[in-house]
mmCIF file of C-alpha atoms and ligand atoms in Angstrom:
data_model
loop_
_atom_site.group_PDB
_atom_site.id
_atom_site.type_symbol
_atom_site.label_atom_id
_atom_site.label_comp_id
_atom_site.label_asym_id
_atom_site.label_seq_id
_atom_site.Cartn_x
_atom_site.Cartn_y
_atom_site.Cartn_z
ATOM 1 C CA MET A 1353 22.216 -3.738 -2.598
ATOM 2 C CA THR A 1354 23.136 -7.360 -1.975
ATOM 3 C CA THR A 1355 20.562 -9.934 -2.838
ATOM 4 C CA LEU A 1356 19.911 -13.086 -0.902
ATOM 5 C CA THR A 1357 19.945 -16.322 -2.777
ATOM 6 C CA ALA A 1358 16.491 -17.752 -2.813
ATOM 7 C CA SER A 1359 16.688 -21.338 -1.609
ATOM 8 C CA ILE A 1360 13.008 -21.989 -1.194
ATOM 9 C CA PRO A 1361 11.514 -25.179 -2.664
ATOM 10 C CA VAL A 1362 9.168 -24.618 -5.573
ATOM 11 C CA GLU A 1363 6.368 -26.960 -6.550
ATOM 12 C CA ARG A 1364 5.677 -25.844 -10.103
ATOM 13 C CA ILE A 1365 2.226 -25.570 -11.637
ATOM 14 C CA ALA A 1366 1.517 -28.271 -14.264
ATOM 15 C CA LYS A 1367 0.354 -25.748 -16.856
ATOM 16 C CA SER A 1368 0.858 -21.994 -16.580
ATOM 17 C CA ARG A 1369 -2.285 -19.828 -16.737
ATOM 18 C CA ILE A 1370 -0.373 -16.873 -18.196
ATOM 19 C CA SER A 1371 -1.895 -17.280 -21.670
ATOM 20 C CA GLU A 1372 -5.292 -16.378 -20.146
ATOM 21 C CA VAL A 1373 -4.015 -12.923 -19.199
ATOM 22 C CA ASP A 1374 -4.829 -9.931 -21.374
ATOM 23 C CA PHE A 1375 -1.698 -7.880 -20.688
ATOM 24 C CA ASN A 1376 -3.167 -4.958 -22.645
ATOM 25 C CA ASN A 1377 -6.070 -4.691 -20.272
ATOM 26 C CA LEU A 1378 -4.956 -5.442 -16.738
ATOM 27 C CA GLU A 1379 -7.837 -4.703 -14.455
ATOM 28 C CA PHE A 1380 -6.290 -4.212 -10.979
ATOM 29 C CA GLY A 1381 -6.252 -7.440 -8.963
ATOM 30 C CA LYS A 1382 -8.082 -9.510 -11.570
ATOM 31 C CA TYR A 1383 -5.325 -11.975 -12.406
ATOM 32 C CA ILE A 1384 -3.314 -13.828 -9.799
ATOM 33 C CA SER A 1385 0.004 -15.307 -10.908
ATOM 34 C CA ASP A 1386 0.677 -19.045 -11.162
ATOM 35 C CA HIS A 1387 2.318 -19.533 -7.768
ATOM 36 C CA MET A 1388 2.021 -18.421 -4.162
ATOM 37 C CA LEU A 1389 4.426 -18.517 -1.283
ATOM 38 C CA VAL A 1390 3.263 -19.992 1.986
ATOM 39 C CA VAL A 1391 4.781 -20.258 5.461
ATOM 40 C CA ASP A 1392 3.177 -21.404 8.708
ATOM 41 C CA PHE A 1393 3.862 -20.087 12.177
ATOM 42 C CA LEU A 1394 3.411 -23.189 14.260
ATOM 43 C CA ASN A 1395 4.850 -24.588 17.495
ATOM 44 C CA GLY A 1396 6.240 -21.177 18.388
ATOM 45 C CA LYS A 1397 8.226 -20.555 15.216
ATOM 46 C CA TRP A 1398 8.089 -19.780 11.519
ATOM 47 C CA GLN A 1399 8.445 -23.002 9.553
ATOM 48 C CA GLU A 1400 10.180 -23.414 6.187
ATOM 49 C CA PRO A 1401 8.569 -21.365 3.383
ATOM 50 C CA LYS A 1402 7.538 -23.081 0.188
ATOM 51 C CA ILE A 1403 6.168 -22.052 -3.179
ATOM 52 C CA VAL A 1404 3.164 -23.927 -4.525
ATOM 53 C CA PRO A 1405 0.642 -23.419 -7.349
ATOM 54 C CA PHE A 1406 -1.866 -20.676 -6.483
ATOM 55 C CA GLY A 1407 -5.107 -22.253 -5.330
ATOM 56 C CA ASP A 1408 -7.626 -22.715 -2.570
ATOM 57 C CA ILE A 1409 -6.541 -23.701 0.899
ATOM 58 C CA PRO A 1410 -8.418 -25.841 3.413
ATOM 59 C CA MET A 1411 -9.788 -23.960 6.382
ATOM 60 C CA SER A 1412 -11.963 -24.568 9.383
ATOM 61 C CA PRO A 1413 -15.117 -22.447 9.748
ATOM 62 C CA ALA A 1414 -13.811 -21.936 13.294
ATOM 63 C CA MET A 1415 -10.605 -20.321 11.994
ATOM 64 C CA LEU A 1416 -9.894 -17.491 14.444
ATOM 65 C CA SER A 1417 -9.195 -14.776 11.850
ATOM 66 C CA LEU A 1418 -12.767 -15.100 10.550
ATOM 67 C CA HIS A 1419 -14.234 -14.548 13.989
ATOM 68 C CA TYR A 1420 -11.870 -12.103 15.684
ATOM 69 C CA GLY A 1421 -10.086 -10.373 12.828
ATOM 70 C CA GLN A 1422 -6.423 -11.231 13.300
ATOM 71 C CA SER A 1423 -5.472 -10.549 9.689
ATOM 72 C CA VAL A 1424 -2.977 -8.051 8.266
ATOM 73 C CA PHE A 1425 -1.550 -7.377 4.835
ATOM 74 C CA GLU A 1426 0.922 -5.357 2.797
ATOM 75 C CA GLY A 1427 0.743 -3.908 -0.709
ATOM 76 C CA MET A 1428 3.921 -3.387 -2.696
ATOM 77 C CA LYS A 1429 5.347 -3.593 -6.196
ATOM 78 C CA ALA A 1430 8.032 -5.213 -8.335
ATOM 79 C CA PHE A 1431 9.187 -3.902 -11.714
ATOM 80 C CA LYS A 1432 11.387 -4.873 -14.623
ATOM 81 C CA ASN A 1433 13.967 -2.094 -14.724
ATOM 82 C CA LYS A 1434 15.603 -0.588 -17.789
ATOM 83 C CA ASP A 1435 18.275 -3.319 -17.794
ATOM 84 C CA GLY A 1436 15.704 -6.104 -17.660
ATOM 85 C CA ASN A 1437 16.459 -6.938 -14.021
ATOM 86 C CA ILE A 1438 13.767 -7.279 -11.376
ATOM 87 C CA CYS A 1439 13.399 -4.516 -8.828
ATOM 88 C CA ILE A 1440 11.324 -4.747 -5.639
ATOM 89 C CA PHE A 1441 10.623 -1.335 -4.147
ATOM 90 C CA ARG A 1442 11.595 -0.735 -0.484
ATOM 91 C CA PRO A 1443 11.076 -4.231 0.954
ATOM 92 C CA GLN A 1444 12.764 -3.275 4.273
ATOM 93 C CA LYS A 1445 10.299 -0.456 4.852
ATOM 94 C CA HIS A 1446 7.365 -2.757 4.073
ATOM 95 C CA SER A 1447 8.842 -5.396 6.402
ATOM 96 C CA GLU A 1448 9.062 -2.831 9.211
ATOM 97 C CA ARG A 1449 5.470 -1.756 8.706
ATOM 98 C CA LEU A 1450 4.177 -5.316 8.477
ATOM 99 C CA ASN A 1451 5.848 -6.084 11.801
ATOM 100 C CA LYS A 1452 4.260 -3.011 13.407
ATOM 101 C CA SER A 1453 0.862 -4.194 12.160
ATOM 102 C CA LEU A 1454 1.524 -7.736 13.402
ATOM 103 C CA ALA A 1455 2.671 -6.543 16.833
ATOM 104 C CA ARG A 1456 -0.451 -4.388 17.267
ATOM 105 C CA MET A 1457 -2.637 -7.391 16.444
ATOM 106 C CA CYS A 1458 -0.716 -9.783 18.769
ATOM 107 C CA MET A 1459 0.470 -11.796 15.773
ATOM 108 C CA SER A 1460 3.915 -13.291 15.270
ATOM 109 C CA GLU A 1461 6.369 -10.899 13.650
ATOM 110 C CA ILE A 1462 8.193 -12.043 10.522
ATOM 111 C CA PRO A 1463 11.984 -11.688 10.536
ATOM 112 C CA GLU A 1464 13.064 -9.226 7.814
ATOM 113 C CA GLU A 1465 15.287 -11.846 6.221
ATOM 114 C CA LEU A 1466 12.423 -14.346 5.897
ATOM 115 C CA PHE A 1467 10.144 -11.643 4.486
ATOM 116 C CA ILE A 1468 12.615 -10.425 1.881
ATOM 117 C CA GLN A 1469 13.795 -13.894 0.913
ATOM 118 C CA SER A 1470 10.157 -14.889 0.429
ATOM 119 C CA LEU A 1471 9.459 -11.883 -1.796
ATOM 120 C CA HIS A 1472 12.610 -12.596 -3.766
ATOM 121 C CA ALA A 1473 11.655 -16.225 -4.333
ATOM 122 C CA ILE A 1474 8.050 -15.678 -5.381
ATOM 123 C CA VAL A 1475 8.873 -12.786 -7.708
ATOM 124 C CA GLU A 1476 11.704 -14.747 -9.285
ATOM 125 C CA THR A 1477 9.447 -17.792 -9.745
ATOM 126 C CA ASP A 1478 6.696 -15.811 -11.479
ATOM 127 C CA GLN A 1479 8.946 -13.265 -13.195
ATOM 128 C CA ASN A 1480 7.168 -13.889 -16.521
ATOM 129 C CA TRP A 1481 4.124 -12.286 -14.934
ATOM 130 C CA ILE A 1482 5.866 -8.915 -14.453
ATOM 131 C CA PRO A 1483 4.355 -6.712 -17.150
ATOM 132 C CA THR A 1484 6.788 -4.529 -19.053
ATOM 133 C CA SER A 1485 4.642 -1.840 -20.657
ATOM 134 C CA GLU A 1486 5.181 1.690 -19.369
ATOM 135 C CA GLY A 1487 3.868 2.274 -15.854
ATOM 136 C CA SER A 1488 3.008 -1.367 -15.238
ATOM 137 C CA SER A 1489 4.255 -3.569 -12.396
ATOM 138 C CA LEU A 1490 3.700 -6.779 -10.503
ATOM 139 C CA TYR A 1491 1.607 -6.013 -7.431
ATOM 140 C CA LEU A 1492 2.703 -8.041 -4.392
ATOM 141 C CA ARG A 1493 0.247 -8.919 -1.645
ATOM 142 C CA PRO A 1494 1.736 -10.399 1.511
ATOM 143 C CA VAL A 1495 -0.990 -11.425 3.974
ATOM 144 C CA VAL A 1496 -0.827 -12.966 7.444
ATOM 145 C CA PHE A 1497 -3.824 -14.361 9.298
ATOM 146 C CA ALA A 1498 -4.812 -16.528 12.257
ATOM 147 C CA TYR A 1499 -5.378 -20.083 11.073
ATOM 148 C CA GLU A 1500 -6.096 -21.876 14.312
ATOM 149 C CA PRO A 1501 -9.651 -23.219 14.717
ATOM 150 C CA ARG A 1502 -11.140 -22.296 18.104
ATOM 151 C CA LEU A 1503 -14.374 -20.590 19.128
ATOM 152 C CA GLY A 1504 -13.216 -18.853 22.296
ATOM 153 C CA VAL A 1505 -11.867 -15.309 22.014
ATOM 154 C CA LYS A 1506 -8.124 -15.799 22.094
ATOM 155 C CA ILE A 1507 -4.855 -14.877 20.460
ATOM 156 C CA ALA A 1508 -4.147 -17.544 17.858
ATOM 157 C CA ASP A 1509 -0.955 -19.523 17.936
ATOM 158 C CA HIS A 1510 -1.091 -20.824 14.392
ATOM 159 C CA PHE A 1511 -0.719 -18.206 11.629
ATOM 160 C CA LYS A 1512 -0.305 -18.441 7.898
ATOM 161 C CA PHE A 1513 1.762 -16.030 5.827
ATOM 162 C CA PHE A 1514 1.090 -15.975 2.081
ATOM 163 C CA ILE A 1515 2.409 -13.883 -0.765
ATOM 164 C CA LEU A 1516 0.191 -13.561 -3.822
ATOM 165 C CA THR A 1517 1.194 -11.529 -6.870
ATOM 166 C CA SER A 1518 -0.856 -9.897 -9.599
ATOM 167 C CA PRO A 1519 0.160 -8.099 -12.803
ATOM 168 C CA ALA A 1520 -0.960 -4.457 -12.721
ATOM 169 C CA GLY A 1521 -1.203 -2.040 -15.619
ATOM 170 C CA ALA A 1522 -0.345 1.660 -15.579
ATOM 171 C CA TYR A 1523 -2.722 3.213 -13.123
ATOM 172 C CA PHE A 1524 -3.898 6.651 -14.143
ATOM 173 C CA SER A 1525 -6.196 7.844 -11.460
ATOM 174 C CA LYS A 1526 -8.687 10.404 -12.701
ATOM 175 C CA PRO A 1527 -8.821 13.503 -10.487
ATOM 176 C CA THR A 1528 -10.891 12.570 -7.445
ATOM 177 C CA ARG A 1529 -13.681 14.247 -5.520
ATOM 178 C CA LEU A 1530 -13.255 13.962 -1.747
ATOM 179 C CA LYS A 1531 -15.637 14.746 1.057
ATOM 180 C CA VAL A 1532 -14.322 15.857 4.443
ATOM 181 C CA GLU A 1533 -15.884 13.271 6.749
ATOM 182 C CA GLU A 1534 -17.588 14.734 9.792
ATOM 183 C CA THR A 1535 -19.848 11.878 10.889
ATOM 184 C CA PHE A 1536 -18.013 8.589 10.564
ATOM 185 C CA VAL A 1537 -14.619 7.614 11.964
ATOM 186 C CA ARG A 1538 -12.027 5.298 10.413
ATOM 187 C CA ALA A 1539 -9.584 5.230 13.296
ATOM 188 C CA ALA A 1540 -9.039 6.889 16.646
ATOM 189 C CA GLU A 1541 -5.690 7.602 18.258
ATOM 190 C CA GLY A 1542 -4.724 4.584 20.304
ATOM 191 C CA GLY A 1543 -6.620 2.307 17.917
ATOM 192 C CA THR A 1544 -5.420 0.333 14.912
ATOM 193 C CA GLY A 1545 -5.393 3.000 12.162
ATOM 194 C CA PHE A 1546 -1.619 2.729 11.682
ATOM 195 C CA ALA A 1547 -1.860 -1.033 11.116
ATOM 196 C CA LYS A 1548 -2.742 -2.512 7.727
ATOM 197 C CA CYS A 1549 -5.234 -4.816 9.425
ATOM 198 C CA ALA A 1550 -8.275 -6.192 7.641
ATOM 199 C CA GLY A 1551 -10.913 -4.681 9.932
ATOM 200 C CA ASN A 1552 -9.922 -1.097 9.106
ATOM 201 C CA TYR A 1553 -11.029 -1.648 5.513
ATOM 202 C CA GLY A 1554 -14.285 -3.438 6.309
ATOM 203 C CA GLY A 1555 -15.154 -0.584 8.660
ATOM 204 C CA ALA A 1556 -14.474 2.041 5.988
ATOM 205 C CA PHE A 1557 -16.748 0.488 3.355
ATOM 206 C CA TYR A 1558 -20.004 1.920 4.650
ATOM 207 C CA PRO A 1559 -18.899 5.585 5.025
ATOM 208 C CA THR A 1560 -17.275 5.329 1.581
ATOM 209 C CA GLN A 1561 -20.449 3.898 0.085
ATOM 210 C CA VAL A 1562 -22.457 6.786 1.568
ATOM 211 C CA ALA A 1563 -19.949 9.281 0.125
ATOM 212 C CA ARG A 1564 -20.197 7.586 -3.304
ATOM 213 C CA GLN A 1565 -23.979 7.868 -3.225
ATOM 214 C CA GLU A 1566 -23.489 11.584 -2.600
ATOM 215 C CA GLY A 1567 -21.285 11.849 -5.693
ATOM 216 C CA PHE A 1568 -17.793 11.619 -4.146
ATOM 217 C CA ASP A 1569 -15.031 9.111 -4.853
ATOM 218 C CA GLN A 1570 -13.562 8.843 -1.365
ATOM 219 C CA VAL A 1571 -13.797 10.340 2.074
ATOM 220 C CA LEU A 1572 -11.144 12.547 3.607
ATOM 221 C CA TRP A 1573 -10.892 11.172 7.128
ATOM 222 C CA THR A 1574 -10.615 13.552 10.043
ATOM 223 C CA ASP A 1575 -9.657 12.980 13.669
ATOM 224 C CA ALA A 1576 -12.109 10.896 15.678
ATOM 225 C CA LYS A 1577 -12.518 13.363 18.553
ATOM 226 C CA GLU A 1578 -13.415 16.636 16.877
ATOM 227 C CA HIS A 1579 -13.370 16.085 13.094
ATOM 228 C CA LYS A 1580 -11.099 19.140 12.996
ATOM 229 C CA TYR A 1581 -7.818 17.717 11.725
ATOM 230 C CA ILE A 1582 -7.138 15.763 8.544
ATOM 231 C CA ASP A 1583 -5.824 12.194 8.806
ATOM 232 C CA GLU A 1584 -5.808 10.618 5.342
ATOM 233 C CA ALA A 1585 -7.971 9.884 2.310
ATOM 234 C CA GLY A 1586 -9.570 6.512 1.625
ATOM 235 C CA VAL A 1587 -6.583 4.214 1.218
ATOM 236 C CA MET A 1588 -4.097 6.972 0.463
ATOM 237 C CA ASN A 1589 -2.137 9.481 2.465
ATOM 238 C CA VAL A 1590 -2.882 13.053 1.556
ATOM 239 C CA MET A 1591 -0.632 16.014 0.719
ATOM 240 C CA PHE A 1592 -1.235 19.673 -0.069
ATOM 241 C CA VAL A 1593 0.844 22.379 -1.703
ATOM 242 C CA ILE A 1594 0.058 25.622 0.089
ATOM 243 C CA ASP A 1595 2.108 28.820 -0.315
ATOM 244 C CA GLY A 1596 4.598 26.745 -2.282
ATOM 245 C CA LYS A 1597 5.210 24.332 0.638
ATOM 246 C CA LEU A 1598 4.408 20.625 0.770
ATOM 247 C CA ILE A 1599 2.158 20.048 3.770
ATOM 248 C CA THR A 1600 0.994 16.682 5.077
ATOM 249 C CA PRO A 1601 -0.589 15.449 8.312
ATOM 250 C CA ARG A 1602 2.025 14.144 10.767
ATOM 251 C CA LEU A 1603 1.890 10.456 11.587
ATOM 252 C CA THR A 1604 -0.210 9.360 14.544
ATOM 253 C CA THR A 1605 -1.570 5.971 15.585
ATOM 254 C CA ALA A 1606 -4.704 6.833 13.567
ATOM 255 C CA LEU A 1607 -3.147 6.910 10.111
ATOM 256 C CA LEU A 1608 -1.136 4.628 7.909
ATOM 257 C CA ASP A 1609 2.573 5.293 7.520
ATOM 258 C CA GLY A 1610 2.574 5.052 3.722
ATOM 259 C CA VAL A 1611 5.772 3.989 1.996
ATOM 260 C CA THR A 1612 4.864 6.262 -0.915
ATOM 261 C CA ARG A 1613 4.271 9.134 1.541
ATOM 262 C CA ASP A 1614 7.683 8.579 3.079
ATOM 263 C CA SER A 1615 9.341 8.357 -0.353
ATOM 264 C CA ILE A 1616 7.722 11.581 -1.561
ATOM 265 C CA LEU A 1617 8.724 13.446 1.606
ATOM 266 C CA LYS A 1618 12.331 12.284 1.173
ATOM 267 C CA LEU A 1619 12.412 13.293 -2.511
ATOM 268 C CA ALA A 1620 10.732 16.673 -1.997
ATOM 269 C CA PRO A 1621 13.873 18.620 -0.978
ATOM 270 C CA GLN A 1622 15.595 17.407 -4.173
ATOM 271 C CA LEU A 1623 12.733 18.976 -6.098
ATOM 272 C CA GLY A 1624 13.205 22.261 -4.271
ATOM 273 C CA ILE A 1625 10.145 22.239 -2.055
ATOM 274 C CA THR A 1626 9.972 22.668 1.729
ATOM 275 C CA VAL A 1627 8.167 19.938 3.674
ATOM 276 C CA GLU A 1628 5.942 20.457 6.692
ATOM 277 C CA GLU A 1629 4.715 17.365 8.545
ATOM 278 C CA ARG A 1630 2.309 18.586 11.181
ATOM 279 C CA LYS A 1631 -1.312 18.799 12.233
ATOM 280 C CA VAL A 1632 -3.377 20.052 9.297
ATOM 281 C CA SER A 1633 -6.786 21.450 10.205
ATOM 282 C CA VAL A 1634 -9.809 21.418 7.936
ATOM 283 C CA GLU A 1635 -10.085 25.150 8.614
ATOM 284 C CA GLU A 1636 -6.557 25.743 7.292
ATOM 285 C CA ILE A 1637 -7.472 24.010 4.017
ATOM 286 C CA GLU A 1638 -10.728 25.929 3.783
ATOM 287 C CA ASN A 1639 -8.907 29.237 4.308
ATOM 288 C CA ALA A 1640 -6.228 28.306 1.794
ATOM 289 C CA PHE A 1641 -8.963 27.752 -0.803
ATOM 290 C CA LYS A 1642 -10.600 31.065 0.077
ATOM 291 C CA LYS A 1643 -7.285 32.912 -0.174
ATOM 292 C CA GLY A 1644 -6.203 31.004 -3.271
ATOM 293 C CA THR A 1645 -2.934 29.875 -1.651
ATOM 294 C CA ILE A 1646 -3.541 26.145 -2.186
ATOM 295 C CA THR A 1647 -2.294 25.032 -5.587
ATOM 296 C CA GLU A 1648 -2.284 21.237 -5.329
ATOM 297 C CA ALA A 1649 -3.773 18.376 -3.344
ATOM 298 C CA PHE A 1650 -3.107 14.723 -4.005
ATOM 299 C CA GLY A 1651 -3.229 11.283 -2.480
ATOM 300 C CA SER A 1652 -0.179 9.021 -2.266
ATOM 301 C CA GLY A 1653 -0.152 5.234 -2.305
ATOM 302 C CA THR A 1654 1.477 2.221 -3.919
ATOM 303 C CA ALA A 1655 -1.305 1.672 -6.475
ATOM 304 C CA ALA A 1656 -1.209 5.048 -8.258
ATOM 305 C CA VAL A 1657 1.897 6.657 -6.629
ATOM 306 C CA VAL A 1658 0.150 10.023 -6.892
ATOM 307 C CA SER A 1659 -3.566 10.478 -7.284
ATOM 308 C CA PRO A 1660 -4.657 14.026 -8.117
ATOM 309 C CA ILE A 1661 -7.494 15.560 -6.104
ATOM 310 C CA ALA A 1662 -9.889 17.758 -8.076
ATOM 311 C CA THR A 1663 -12.422 18.670 -5.408
ATOM 312 C CA ILE A 1664 -12.563 18.782 -1.629
ATOM 313 C CA ASN A 1665 -15.995 19.206 -0.117
ATOM 314 C CA ILE A 1666 -15.809 21.055 3.213
ATOM 315 C CA HIS A 1667 -18.986 21.470 5.287
ATOM 316 C CA GLY A 1668 -21.056 20.863 2.140
ATOM 317 C CA ILE A 1669 -19.186 23.289 -0.140
ATOM 318 C CA ASP A 1670 -17.116 22.097 -3.121
ATOM 319 C CA TYR A 1671 -13.658 23.643 -3.398
ATOM 320 C CA ASN A 1672 -11.933 22.912 -6.695
ATOM 321 C CA LEU A 1673 -8.330 22.641 -7.785
ATOM 322 C CA PRO A 1674 -6.969 23.099 -11.297
ATOM 323 C CA ALA A 1675 -5.648 20.043 -13.176
ATOM 324 C CA ALA A 1676 -2.018 19.278 -12.289
ATOM 325 C CA GLY A 1677 0.247 20.445 -15.110
ATOM 326 C CA PRO A 1678 3.679 19.068 -16.076
ATOM 327 C CA ASP A 1679 5.411 21.574 -13.739
ATOM 328 C CA SER A 1680 3.317 20.661 -10.718
ATOM 329 C CA PHE A 1681 5.078 19.030 -7.786
ATOM 330 C CA GLN A 1682 2.893 15.909 -7.958
ATOM 331 C CA VAL A 1683 3.694 15.226 -11.603
ATOM 332 C CA ARG A 1684 7.420 15.844 -11.122
ATOM 333 C CA VAL A 1685 7.723 13.702 -7.991
ATOM 334 C CA LYS A 1686 5.832 10.820 -9.577
ATOM 335 C CA GLU A 1687 8.165 10.914 -12.554
ATOM 336 C CA LYS A 1688 11.235 11.042 -10.321
ATOM 337 C CA LEU A 1689 10.082 8.087 -8.256
ATOM 338 C CA ASN A 1690 9.307 6.044 -11.370
ATOM 339 C CA ASN A 1691 12.677 6.937 -12.891
ATOM 340 C CA MET A 1692 14.489 5.824 -9.741
ATOM 341 C CA ARG A 1693 12.677 2.504 -9.678
ATOM 342 C CA LEU A 1694 13.402 1.776 -13.326
ATOM 343 C CA GLY A 1695 17.059 2.784 -13.107
ATOM 344 C CA PHE A 1696 16.853 5.945 -15.210
ATOM 345 C CA GLU A 1697 17.926 7.972 -12.152
ATOM 346 C CA ALA A 1698 20.360 7.066 -9.379
ATOM 347 C CA ASP A 1699 18.834 5.134 -6.481
ATOM 348 C CA THR A 1700 20.290 7.578 -3.947
ATOM 349 C CA PHE A 1701 18.416 6.134 -0.965
ATOM 350 C CA GLY A 1702 19.044 2.448 -1.732
ATOM 351 C CA TRP A 1703 15.338 1.781 -2.156
ATOM 352 C CA ASN A 1704 15.558 -0.814 -4.918
ATOM 353 C CA TYR A 1705 16.093 -4.471 -4.124
ATOM 354 C CA VAL A 1706 17.443 -5.769 -7.400
ATOM 355 C CA ILE A 1707 17.267 -9.386 -8.516
ATOM 356 C CA PRO A 1708 19.519 -9.963 -11.512
ATOM 357 C CA VAL A 1709 17.805 -11.865 -14.281
ATOM 358 C CA ASN A 1710 19.809 -14.644 -15.923
ATOM 359 C CA GLY A 1711 21.661 -13.583 -19.008
ATOM 360 C CA GLN A 1712 21.633 -9.884 -18.041
HETATM 361 C C1 PLP B 2316 -1.743 1.111 2.161
HETATM 362 C C2 PLP B 2316 -2.376 2.388 2.623
HETATM 363 C C3 PLP B 2316 -1.851 3.661 2.330
HETATM 364 C C4 PLP B 2316 -0.708 3.871 1.376
HETATM 365 O O1 PLP B 2316 0.459 3.253 1.775
HETATM 366 P P1 PLP B 2316 1.584 2.923 0.706
HETATM 367 O O2 PLP B 2316 2.611 2.198 1.497
HETATM 368 O O3 PLP B 2316 2.081 4.209 0.186
HETATM 369 O O4 PLP B 2316 0.950 2.091 -0.355
HETATM 370 C C5 PLP B 2316 -2.454 4.761 2.901
HETATM 371 N N1 PLP B 2316 -3.531 4.640 3.701
HETATM 372 C C6 PLP B 2316 -4.073 3.448 3.992
HETATM 373 C C7 PLP B 2316 -5.240 3.376 4.898
HETATM 374 C C8 PLP B 2316 -3.516 2.290 3.455
HETATM 375 O O5 PLP B 2316 -4.064 1.104 3.719
#
């Protein structure tokens, strides 16, 4: 893939904070790299991006995003591949999704070229922050929010787009306990569930807290109308292996179009498994447990890639799954995806955006 030349001005930090980082113990999201990228949407257009030291920004207490929630984000990763070059995973797909989120929230879309050039520049600037131990990465957090101060309910016309980055260690998710949610709703069709907008997460905190108090890790969200069909789990998409087939809820406006979900579905045929994207009812999962035809369930997301599910609680009854062995689909697909990102396997879909590192 061709790479754009990053021609974005960089105001360098006086003294790097990297020596404060314990790279052997990277708690997710704890450390933020030295610099951040910032661009304003003002006077009807995106202005010139710049890179500045990470730090606080001035804001008005009347800033519209605080009051009316115009705020969206992305979550993605960069790696050092086997040749020592930098690889950003599927930036076009993240750009597409960000623009869908922005459009739904009446916020200014970001041209793909500006988005990718911005990612390129910030990752290149803080490339020393990309951890290199196995399974680690630099987590990238683009965020866009309304910046205009005004008390009346209105669509803002001043937005800020930032990219923050944070070194992330290997993320081994312990097998999770999920509860099929039959009281609360995360998103309804026609709403904002497909957008990575801030309010979706604030609204999910309380149901998740209730589930935690009941001894679960996350909720398995069901449709808002009848609580009969499965949408997704917490902040992950969800997949099942039933009768040897990979089954996942089809996309609707009520669930997030995960980049990891899409990647797994595209890799599945290469691993010899049939994919079914369709409505998945709670009853189907319950019956599959009763008949013993379900062999795997897992969440998919950028943070963990694959997150094994140990228990699904349906109408108050715990149904358990065995631990995923080395031959399981979830373990094999995770390995394949990681190998493709690091250059150990061919990047057959052109997913890697590679930034050559000087001297390589
Ligand atoms: C981000 C997110 C996902 C996973 O998407 P990825 O692109 O795979 O990281 C799934 N569900 C929700 C609600 C999310 O916010």
